[in-house]
mmCIF file of C-alpha atoms in Angstrom:
data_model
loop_
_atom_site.group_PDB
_atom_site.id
_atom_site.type_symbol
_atom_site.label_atom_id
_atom_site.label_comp_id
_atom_site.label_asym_id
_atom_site.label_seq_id
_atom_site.Cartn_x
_atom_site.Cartn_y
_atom_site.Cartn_z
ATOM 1 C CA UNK A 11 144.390 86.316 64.267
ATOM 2 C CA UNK A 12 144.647 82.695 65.913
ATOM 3 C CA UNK A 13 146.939 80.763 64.392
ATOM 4 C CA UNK A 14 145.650 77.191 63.376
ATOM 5 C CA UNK A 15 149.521 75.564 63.530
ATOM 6 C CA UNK A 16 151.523 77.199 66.185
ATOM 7 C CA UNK A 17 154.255 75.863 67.861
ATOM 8 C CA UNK A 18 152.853 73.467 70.928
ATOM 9 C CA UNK A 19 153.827 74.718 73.646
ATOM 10 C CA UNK A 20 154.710 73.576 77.525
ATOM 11 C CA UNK A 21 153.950 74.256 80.962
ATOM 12 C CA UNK A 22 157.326 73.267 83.689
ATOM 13 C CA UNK A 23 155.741 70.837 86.374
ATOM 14 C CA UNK A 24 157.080 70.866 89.707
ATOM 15 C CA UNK A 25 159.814 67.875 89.999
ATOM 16 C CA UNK A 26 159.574 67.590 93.257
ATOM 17 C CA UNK A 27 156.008 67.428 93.680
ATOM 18 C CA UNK A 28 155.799 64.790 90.923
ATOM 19 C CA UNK A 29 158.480 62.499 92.397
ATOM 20 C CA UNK A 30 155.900 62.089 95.625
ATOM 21 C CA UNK A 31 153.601 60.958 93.212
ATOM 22 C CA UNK A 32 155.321 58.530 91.673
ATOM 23 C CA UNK A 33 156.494 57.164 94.660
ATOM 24 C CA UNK A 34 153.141 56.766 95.410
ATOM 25 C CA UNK A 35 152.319 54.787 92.694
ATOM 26 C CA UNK A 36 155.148 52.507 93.044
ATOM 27 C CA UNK A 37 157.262 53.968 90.865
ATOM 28 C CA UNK A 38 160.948 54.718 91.361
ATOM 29 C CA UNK A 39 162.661 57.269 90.248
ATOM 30 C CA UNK A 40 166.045 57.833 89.552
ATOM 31 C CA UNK A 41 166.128 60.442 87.059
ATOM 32 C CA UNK A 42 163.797 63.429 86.590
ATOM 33 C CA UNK A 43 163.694 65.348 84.137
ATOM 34 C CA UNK A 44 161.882 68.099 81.451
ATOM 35 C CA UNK A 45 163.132 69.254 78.501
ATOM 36 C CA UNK A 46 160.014 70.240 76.659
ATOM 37 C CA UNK A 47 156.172 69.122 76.496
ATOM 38 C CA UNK A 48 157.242 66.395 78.789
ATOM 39 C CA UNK A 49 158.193 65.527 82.195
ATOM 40 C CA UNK A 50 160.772 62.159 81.908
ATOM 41 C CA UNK A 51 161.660 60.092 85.009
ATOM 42 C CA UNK A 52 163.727 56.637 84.537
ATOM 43 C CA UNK A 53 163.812 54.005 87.012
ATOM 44 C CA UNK A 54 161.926 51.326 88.128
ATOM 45 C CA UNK A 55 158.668 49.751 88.021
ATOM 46 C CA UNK A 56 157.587 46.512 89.673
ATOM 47 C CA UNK A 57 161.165 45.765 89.522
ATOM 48 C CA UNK A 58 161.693 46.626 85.802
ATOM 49 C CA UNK A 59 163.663 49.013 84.412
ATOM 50 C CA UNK A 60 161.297 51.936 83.482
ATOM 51 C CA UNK A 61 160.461 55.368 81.817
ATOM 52 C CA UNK A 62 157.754 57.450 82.792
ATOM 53 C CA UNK A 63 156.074 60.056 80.358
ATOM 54 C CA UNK A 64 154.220 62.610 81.683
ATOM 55 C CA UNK A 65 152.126 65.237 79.765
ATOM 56 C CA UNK A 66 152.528 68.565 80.781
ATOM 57 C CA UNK A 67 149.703 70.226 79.214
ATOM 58 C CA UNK A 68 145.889 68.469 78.820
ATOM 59 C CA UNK A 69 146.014 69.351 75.118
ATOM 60 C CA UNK A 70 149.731 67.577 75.376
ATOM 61 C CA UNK A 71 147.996 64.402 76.584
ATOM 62 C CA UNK A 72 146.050 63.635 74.184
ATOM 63 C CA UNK A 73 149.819 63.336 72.209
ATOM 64 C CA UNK A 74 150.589 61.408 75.041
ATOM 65 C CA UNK A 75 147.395 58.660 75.134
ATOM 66 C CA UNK A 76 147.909 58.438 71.602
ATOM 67 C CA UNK A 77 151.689 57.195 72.484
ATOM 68 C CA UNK A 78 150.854 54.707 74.610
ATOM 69 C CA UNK A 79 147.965 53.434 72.300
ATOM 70 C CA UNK A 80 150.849 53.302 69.114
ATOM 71 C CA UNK A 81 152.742 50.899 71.882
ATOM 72 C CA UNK A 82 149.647 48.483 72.138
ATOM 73 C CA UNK A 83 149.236 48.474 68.558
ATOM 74 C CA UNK A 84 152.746 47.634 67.643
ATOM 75 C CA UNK A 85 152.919 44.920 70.161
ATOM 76 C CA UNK A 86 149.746 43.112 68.988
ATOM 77 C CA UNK A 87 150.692 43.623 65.440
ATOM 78 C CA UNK A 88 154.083 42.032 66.038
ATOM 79 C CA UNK A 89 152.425 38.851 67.192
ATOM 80 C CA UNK A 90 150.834 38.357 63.886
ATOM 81 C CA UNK A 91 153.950 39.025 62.010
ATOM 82 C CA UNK A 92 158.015 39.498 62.750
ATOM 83 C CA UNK A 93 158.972 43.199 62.208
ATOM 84 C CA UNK A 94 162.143 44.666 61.746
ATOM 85 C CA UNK A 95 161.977 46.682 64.833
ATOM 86 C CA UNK A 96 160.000 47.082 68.433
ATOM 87 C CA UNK A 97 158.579 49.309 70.501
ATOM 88 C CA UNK A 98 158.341 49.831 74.253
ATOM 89 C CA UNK A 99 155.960 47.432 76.432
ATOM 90 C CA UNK A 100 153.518 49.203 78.252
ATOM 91 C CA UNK A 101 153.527 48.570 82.078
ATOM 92 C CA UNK A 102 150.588 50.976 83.314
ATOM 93 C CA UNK A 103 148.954 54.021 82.531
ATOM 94 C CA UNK A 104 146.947 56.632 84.526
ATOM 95 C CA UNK A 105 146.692 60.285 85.251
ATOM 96 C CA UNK A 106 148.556 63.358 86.987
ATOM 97 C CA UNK A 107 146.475 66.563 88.301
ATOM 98 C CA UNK A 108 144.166 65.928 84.958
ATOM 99 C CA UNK A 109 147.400 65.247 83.270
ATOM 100 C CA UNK A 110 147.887 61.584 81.158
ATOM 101 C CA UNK A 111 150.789 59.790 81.731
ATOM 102 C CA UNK A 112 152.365 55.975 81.386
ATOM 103 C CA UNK A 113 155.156 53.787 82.835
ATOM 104 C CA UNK A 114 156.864 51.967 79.564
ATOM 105 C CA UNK A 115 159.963 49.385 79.499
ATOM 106 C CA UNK A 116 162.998 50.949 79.118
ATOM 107 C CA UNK A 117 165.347 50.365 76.298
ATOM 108 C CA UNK A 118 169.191 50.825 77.019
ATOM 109 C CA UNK A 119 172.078 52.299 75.103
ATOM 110 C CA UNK A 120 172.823 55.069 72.472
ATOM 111 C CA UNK A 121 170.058 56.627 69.815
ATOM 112 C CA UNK A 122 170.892 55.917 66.407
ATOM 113 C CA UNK A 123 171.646 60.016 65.937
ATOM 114 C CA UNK A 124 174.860 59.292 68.316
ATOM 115 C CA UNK A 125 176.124 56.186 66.128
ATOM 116 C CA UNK A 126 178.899 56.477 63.551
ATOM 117 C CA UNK A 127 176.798 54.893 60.896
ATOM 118 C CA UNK A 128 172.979 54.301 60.552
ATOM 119 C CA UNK A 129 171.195 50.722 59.963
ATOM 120 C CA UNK A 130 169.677 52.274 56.237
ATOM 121 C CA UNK A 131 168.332 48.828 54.692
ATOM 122 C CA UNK A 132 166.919 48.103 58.467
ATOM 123 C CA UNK A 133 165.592 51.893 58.887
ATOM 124 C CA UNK A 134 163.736 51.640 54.975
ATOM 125 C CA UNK A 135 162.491 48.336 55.825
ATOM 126 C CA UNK A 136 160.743 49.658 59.595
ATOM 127 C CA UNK A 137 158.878 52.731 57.608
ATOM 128 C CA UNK A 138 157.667 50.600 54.703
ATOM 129 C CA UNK A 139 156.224 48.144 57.574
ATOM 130 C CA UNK A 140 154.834 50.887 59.122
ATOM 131 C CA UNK A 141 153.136 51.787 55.973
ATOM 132 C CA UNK A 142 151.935 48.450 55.066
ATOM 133 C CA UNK A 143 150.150 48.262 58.457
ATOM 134 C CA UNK A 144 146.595 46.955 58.584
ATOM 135 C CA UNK A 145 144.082 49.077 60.331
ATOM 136 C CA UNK A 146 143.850 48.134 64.294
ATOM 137 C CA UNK A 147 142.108 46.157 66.190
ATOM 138 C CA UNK A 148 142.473 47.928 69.144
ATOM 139 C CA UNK A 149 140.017 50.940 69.722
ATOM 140 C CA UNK A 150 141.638 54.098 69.553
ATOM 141 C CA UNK A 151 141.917 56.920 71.709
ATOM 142 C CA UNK A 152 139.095 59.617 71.281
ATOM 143 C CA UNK A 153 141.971 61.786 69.284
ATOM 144 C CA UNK A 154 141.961 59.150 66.233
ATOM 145 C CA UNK A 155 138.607 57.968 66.585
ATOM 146 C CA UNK A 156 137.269 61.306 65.594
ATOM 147 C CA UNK A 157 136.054 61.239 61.561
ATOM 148 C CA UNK A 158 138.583 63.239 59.525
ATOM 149 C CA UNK A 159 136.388 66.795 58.002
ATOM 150 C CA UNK A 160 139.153 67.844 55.856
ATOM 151 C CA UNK A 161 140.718 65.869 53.293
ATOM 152 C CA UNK A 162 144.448 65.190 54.064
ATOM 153 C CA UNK A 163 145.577 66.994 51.405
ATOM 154 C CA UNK A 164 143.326 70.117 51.905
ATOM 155 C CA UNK A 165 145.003 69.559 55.539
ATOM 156 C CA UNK A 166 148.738 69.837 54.223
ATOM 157 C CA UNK A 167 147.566 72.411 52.012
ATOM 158 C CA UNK A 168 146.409 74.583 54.929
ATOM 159 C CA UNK A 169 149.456 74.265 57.687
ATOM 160 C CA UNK A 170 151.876 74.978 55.137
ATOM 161 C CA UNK A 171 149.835 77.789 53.988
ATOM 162 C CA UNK A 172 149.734 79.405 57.471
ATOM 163 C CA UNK A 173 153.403 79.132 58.321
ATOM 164 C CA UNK A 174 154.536 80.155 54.817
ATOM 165 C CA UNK A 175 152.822 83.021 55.542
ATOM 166 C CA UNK A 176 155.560 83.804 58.360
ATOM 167 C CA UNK A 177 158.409 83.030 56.515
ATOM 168 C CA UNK A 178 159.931 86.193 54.691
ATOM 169 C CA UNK A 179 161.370 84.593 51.581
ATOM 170 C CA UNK A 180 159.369 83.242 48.649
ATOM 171 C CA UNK A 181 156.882 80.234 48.849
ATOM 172 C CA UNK A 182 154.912 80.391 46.140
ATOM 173 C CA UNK A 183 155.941 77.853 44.312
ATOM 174 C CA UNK A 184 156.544 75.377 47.066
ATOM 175 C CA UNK A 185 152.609 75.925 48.070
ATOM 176 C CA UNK A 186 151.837 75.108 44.325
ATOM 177 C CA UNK A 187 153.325 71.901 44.305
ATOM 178 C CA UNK A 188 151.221 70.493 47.198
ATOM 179 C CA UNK A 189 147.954 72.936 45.440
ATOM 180 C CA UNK A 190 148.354 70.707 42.684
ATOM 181 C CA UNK A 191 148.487 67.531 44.267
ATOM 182 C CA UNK A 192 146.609 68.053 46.975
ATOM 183 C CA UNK A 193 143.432 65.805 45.700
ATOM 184 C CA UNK A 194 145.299 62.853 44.686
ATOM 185 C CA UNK A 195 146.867 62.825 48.005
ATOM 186 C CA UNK A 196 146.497 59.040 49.678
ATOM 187 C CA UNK A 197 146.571 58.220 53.115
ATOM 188 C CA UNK A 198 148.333 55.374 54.972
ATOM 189 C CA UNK A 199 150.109 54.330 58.867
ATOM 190 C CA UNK A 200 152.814 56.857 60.283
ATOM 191 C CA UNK A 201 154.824 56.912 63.322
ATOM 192 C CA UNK A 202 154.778 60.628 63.515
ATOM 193 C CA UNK A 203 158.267 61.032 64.108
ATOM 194 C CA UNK A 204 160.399 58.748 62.607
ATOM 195 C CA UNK A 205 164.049 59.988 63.034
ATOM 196 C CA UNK A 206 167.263 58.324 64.374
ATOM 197 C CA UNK A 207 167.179 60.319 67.185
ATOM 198 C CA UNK A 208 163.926 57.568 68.194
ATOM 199 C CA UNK A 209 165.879 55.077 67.472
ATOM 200 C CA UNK A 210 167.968 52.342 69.745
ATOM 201 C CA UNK A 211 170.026 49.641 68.089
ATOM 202 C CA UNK A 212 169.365 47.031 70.506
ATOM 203 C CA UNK A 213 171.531 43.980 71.521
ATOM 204 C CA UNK A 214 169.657 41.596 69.640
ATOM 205 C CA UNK A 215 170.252 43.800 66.749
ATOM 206 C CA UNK A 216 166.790 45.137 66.417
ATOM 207 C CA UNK A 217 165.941 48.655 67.037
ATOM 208 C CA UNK A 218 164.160 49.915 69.498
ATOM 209 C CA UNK A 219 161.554 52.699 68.241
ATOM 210 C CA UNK A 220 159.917 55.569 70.729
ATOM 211 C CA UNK A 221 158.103 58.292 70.497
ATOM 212 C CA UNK A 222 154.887 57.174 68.926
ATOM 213 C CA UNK A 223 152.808 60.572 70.381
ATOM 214 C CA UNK A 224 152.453 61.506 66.410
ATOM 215 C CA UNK A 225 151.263 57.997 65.479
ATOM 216 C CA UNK A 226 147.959 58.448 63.106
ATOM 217 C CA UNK A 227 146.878 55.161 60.515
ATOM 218 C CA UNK A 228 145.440 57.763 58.204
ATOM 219 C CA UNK A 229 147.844 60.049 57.964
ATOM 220 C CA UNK A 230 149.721 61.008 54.991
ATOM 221 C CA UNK A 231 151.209 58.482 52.647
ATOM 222 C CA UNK A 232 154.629 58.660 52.785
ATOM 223 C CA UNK A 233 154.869 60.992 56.250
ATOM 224 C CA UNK A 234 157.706 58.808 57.743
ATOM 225 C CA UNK A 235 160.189 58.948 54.758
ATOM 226 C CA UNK A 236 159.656 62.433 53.967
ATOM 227 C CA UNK A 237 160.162 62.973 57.998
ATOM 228 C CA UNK A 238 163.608 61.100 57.950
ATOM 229 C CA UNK A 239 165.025 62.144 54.787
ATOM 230 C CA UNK A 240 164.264 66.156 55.949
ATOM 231 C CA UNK A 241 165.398 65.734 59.712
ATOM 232 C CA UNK A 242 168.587 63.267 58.440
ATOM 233 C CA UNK A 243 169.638 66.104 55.996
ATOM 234 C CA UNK A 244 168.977 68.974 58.003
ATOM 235 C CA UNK A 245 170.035 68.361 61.421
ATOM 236 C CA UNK A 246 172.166 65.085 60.647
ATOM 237 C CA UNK A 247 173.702 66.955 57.751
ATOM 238 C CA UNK A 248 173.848 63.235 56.515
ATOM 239 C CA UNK A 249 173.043 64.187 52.742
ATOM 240 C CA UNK A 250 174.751 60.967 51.218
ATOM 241 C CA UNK A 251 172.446 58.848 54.306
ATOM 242 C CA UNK A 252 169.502 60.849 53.628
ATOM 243 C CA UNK A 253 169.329 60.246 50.094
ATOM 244 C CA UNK A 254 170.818 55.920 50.570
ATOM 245 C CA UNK A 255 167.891 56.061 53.020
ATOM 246 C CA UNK A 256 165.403 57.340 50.240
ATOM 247 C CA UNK A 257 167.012 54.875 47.795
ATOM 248 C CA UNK A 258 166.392 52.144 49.667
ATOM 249 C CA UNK A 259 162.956 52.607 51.006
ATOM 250 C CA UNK A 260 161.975 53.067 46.895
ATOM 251 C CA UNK A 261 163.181 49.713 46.015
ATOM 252 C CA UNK A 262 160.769 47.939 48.533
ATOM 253 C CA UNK A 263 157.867 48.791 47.013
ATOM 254 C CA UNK A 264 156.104 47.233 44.431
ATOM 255 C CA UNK A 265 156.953 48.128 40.656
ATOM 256 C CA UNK A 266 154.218 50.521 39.973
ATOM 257 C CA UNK A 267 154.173 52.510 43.429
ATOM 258 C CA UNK A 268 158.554 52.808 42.626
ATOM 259 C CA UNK A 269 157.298 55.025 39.301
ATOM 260 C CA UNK A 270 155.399 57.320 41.175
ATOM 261 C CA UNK A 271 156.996 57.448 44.318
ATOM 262 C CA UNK A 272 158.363 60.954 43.859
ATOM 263 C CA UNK A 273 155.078 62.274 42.744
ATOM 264 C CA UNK A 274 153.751 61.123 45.607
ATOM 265 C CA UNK A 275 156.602 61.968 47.995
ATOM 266 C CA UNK A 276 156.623 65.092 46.649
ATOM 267 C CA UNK A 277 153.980 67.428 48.122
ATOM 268 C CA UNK A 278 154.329 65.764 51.480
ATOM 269 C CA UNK A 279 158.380 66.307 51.595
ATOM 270 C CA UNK A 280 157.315 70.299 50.531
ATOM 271 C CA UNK A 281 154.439 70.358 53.548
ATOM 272 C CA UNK A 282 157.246 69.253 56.138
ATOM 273 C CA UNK A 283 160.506 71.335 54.378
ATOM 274 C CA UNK A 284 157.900 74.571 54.831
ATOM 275 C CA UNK A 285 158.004 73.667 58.112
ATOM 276 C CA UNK A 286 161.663 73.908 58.356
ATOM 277 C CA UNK A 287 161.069 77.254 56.571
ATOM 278 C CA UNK A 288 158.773 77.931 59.123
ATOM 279 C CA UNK A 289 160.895 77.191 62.456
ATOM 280 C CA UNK A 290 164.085 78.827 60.590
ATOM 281 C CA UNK A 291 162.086 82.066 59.854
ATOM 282 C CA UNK A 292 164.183 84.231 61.774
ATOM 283 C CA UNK A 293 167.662 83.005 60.950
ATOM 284 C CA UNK A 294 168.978 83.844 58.198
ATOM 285 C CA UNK A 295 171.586 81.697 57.424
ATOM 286 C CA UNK A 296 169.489 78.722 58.304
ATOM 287 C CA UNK A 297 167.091 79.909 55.604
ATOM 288 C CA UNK A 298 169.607 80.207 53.070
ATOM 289 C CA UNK A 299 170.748 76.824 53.826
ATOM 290 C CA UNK A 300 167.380 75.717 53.141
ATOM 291 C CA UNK A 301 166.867 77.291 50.137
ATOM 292 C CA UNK A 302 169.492 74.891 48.108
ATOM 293 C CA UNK A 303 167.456 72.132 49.326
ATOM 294 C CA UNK A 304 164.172 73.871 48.053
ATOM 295 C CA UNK A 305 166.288 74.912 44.454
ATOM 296 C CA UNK A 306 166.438 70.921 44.262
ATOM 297 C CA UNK A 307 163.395 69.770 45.112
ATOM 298 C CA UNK A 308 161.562 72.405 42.816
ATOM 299 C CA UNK A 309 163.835 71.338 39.621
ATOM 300 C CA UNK A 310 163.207 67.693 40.805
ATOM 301 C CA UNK A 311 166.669 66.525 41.764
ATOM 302 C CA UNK A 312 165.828 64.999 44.970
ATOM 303 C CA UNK A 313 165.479 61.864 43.515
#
């Protein structure tokens, strides 16, 4: 049977062929590179320090257009009001073999995942901005323009419903938990991937966020703190961090969203952690790891 959530995958472009084209375009490279989905190359542009992202699959690029269009977004929204944090500026945009691709400013320096301590009251303030967003102005890419059929938390339901299905320890009760919530579910702005690993402390002592491919405005509430606190925890192994972070992203909101803020953090935190399930299903000791997490969250400890 197809599976509805697999694991994206990537197809290797040929570096050499590539770096023609971008000289051909004006850009130059100085560093090429793929680790994954997509091809990397730093340099310049027009004179100005540069990356350039470059889809490696067409069903990649729409990941990719939706990137650049989280760029425009943030930059226009900034001009209405200061933010915390800022994205990339977008130089120029185009397309690679039927492949998307754009040439961003480049930000310099260390992610936040390689610092000795993390910006918490800065990071808590950039996801509840992100949350508080107002709906664009700017017409979206055909990706996020399309009506939503399925109800987000049908959605959530569904994914982790499929890759439980792969993981051989329990998951019943994890499923139940977003079951039960799953029509009182509320939508609201994400960056997608919102981890420190996205993340430059900048000069001026802003940071610098990337990686906007996962941006969606009606995605779930509460995506980007979920996101962090998981990915902080679990690859960080920053429990004391993970759980400041969560702390301090609560007391931001208003009075009545702080009392329900683990109910509705709740079956969003359980979609993603079956995802960690999910990518951990054949390790064993990574699974038992996660299952003291998972003992927590289902006696309600994570908060």
């Amino acid at each position: 049977m197809k599976k509805k959530w697999p694991k994206p995958r990537a197809r290797k472009l040929n570096q050499q062929k590539v770096s023609v084209f971008l000289n051909k375009i004006g850009f130059e490279p100085e560093k090429i590179s793929q680790e994954w989905r997509h091809l990397i190359a730093f340099g310049k542009y027009k004179n100005k320090p540069s990356v350039l992202k470059l889809a490696s699959t067409k069903k990649t690029s729409r990941h990719t257009r939706n990137e650049h269009y989280w760029n425009d977004v943030i930059k226009e929204y900034s001009q209405e009001r200061e933010l915390s944090f800022i994205v990339p500026e977008n130089y120029s945009s185009g397309e690679y073999e039927g492949l998307f691709y754009f040439i961003c400013e480049r930000f310099f320096g260390k992610t936040l995942d390689k610092q000795k301590s993390y910006p918490l009251k800065k990071i808590a303030k950039m996801a509840f901005e992100i949350i508080m967003m107002p709906k664009p102005s700017i017409a979206p890419p055909n990706s996020q323009a399309r009506k939503r059929k399925v109800p987000i938390g049908d959605k959530l339901l569904e994914s982790a419903t499929e890759w439980a299905s792969q993981v051989p320890r329990p998951t019943d009760k994890y499923l139940k938990i977003i079951s039960d919530a799953r029509h009182n579910l509320k939508t609201a702005p994400a960056h997608g991937d919102f981890t420190v690993r996205a993340m430059f402390l900048l000069k001026d002592k802003k940071i610098g966020l990337i990686d906007g491919e996962h941006y969606g405005f009606n995605g779930p509430k509460y995506y980007d703190p979920a996101w962090f606190y998981l990915r902080m925890r679990l690859e960080q192994n920053e429990l004391e961090s993970a759980n400041k972070f969560l702390y301090e992203f609560k007391i931001l909101l208003p009075k009545p969203a702080q009392e329900i803020f683990w109910q509705e953090l709740e079956p969003v935190l359980t979609q993603r952690f079956i995802g960690h399930l999910w990518g951990a299903k054949n390790n064993n000791e990574e699974l038992n790891k996660l299952e003291i997490m998972g003992k927590e969250m289902l006696e309600n400890k994570i908060i």
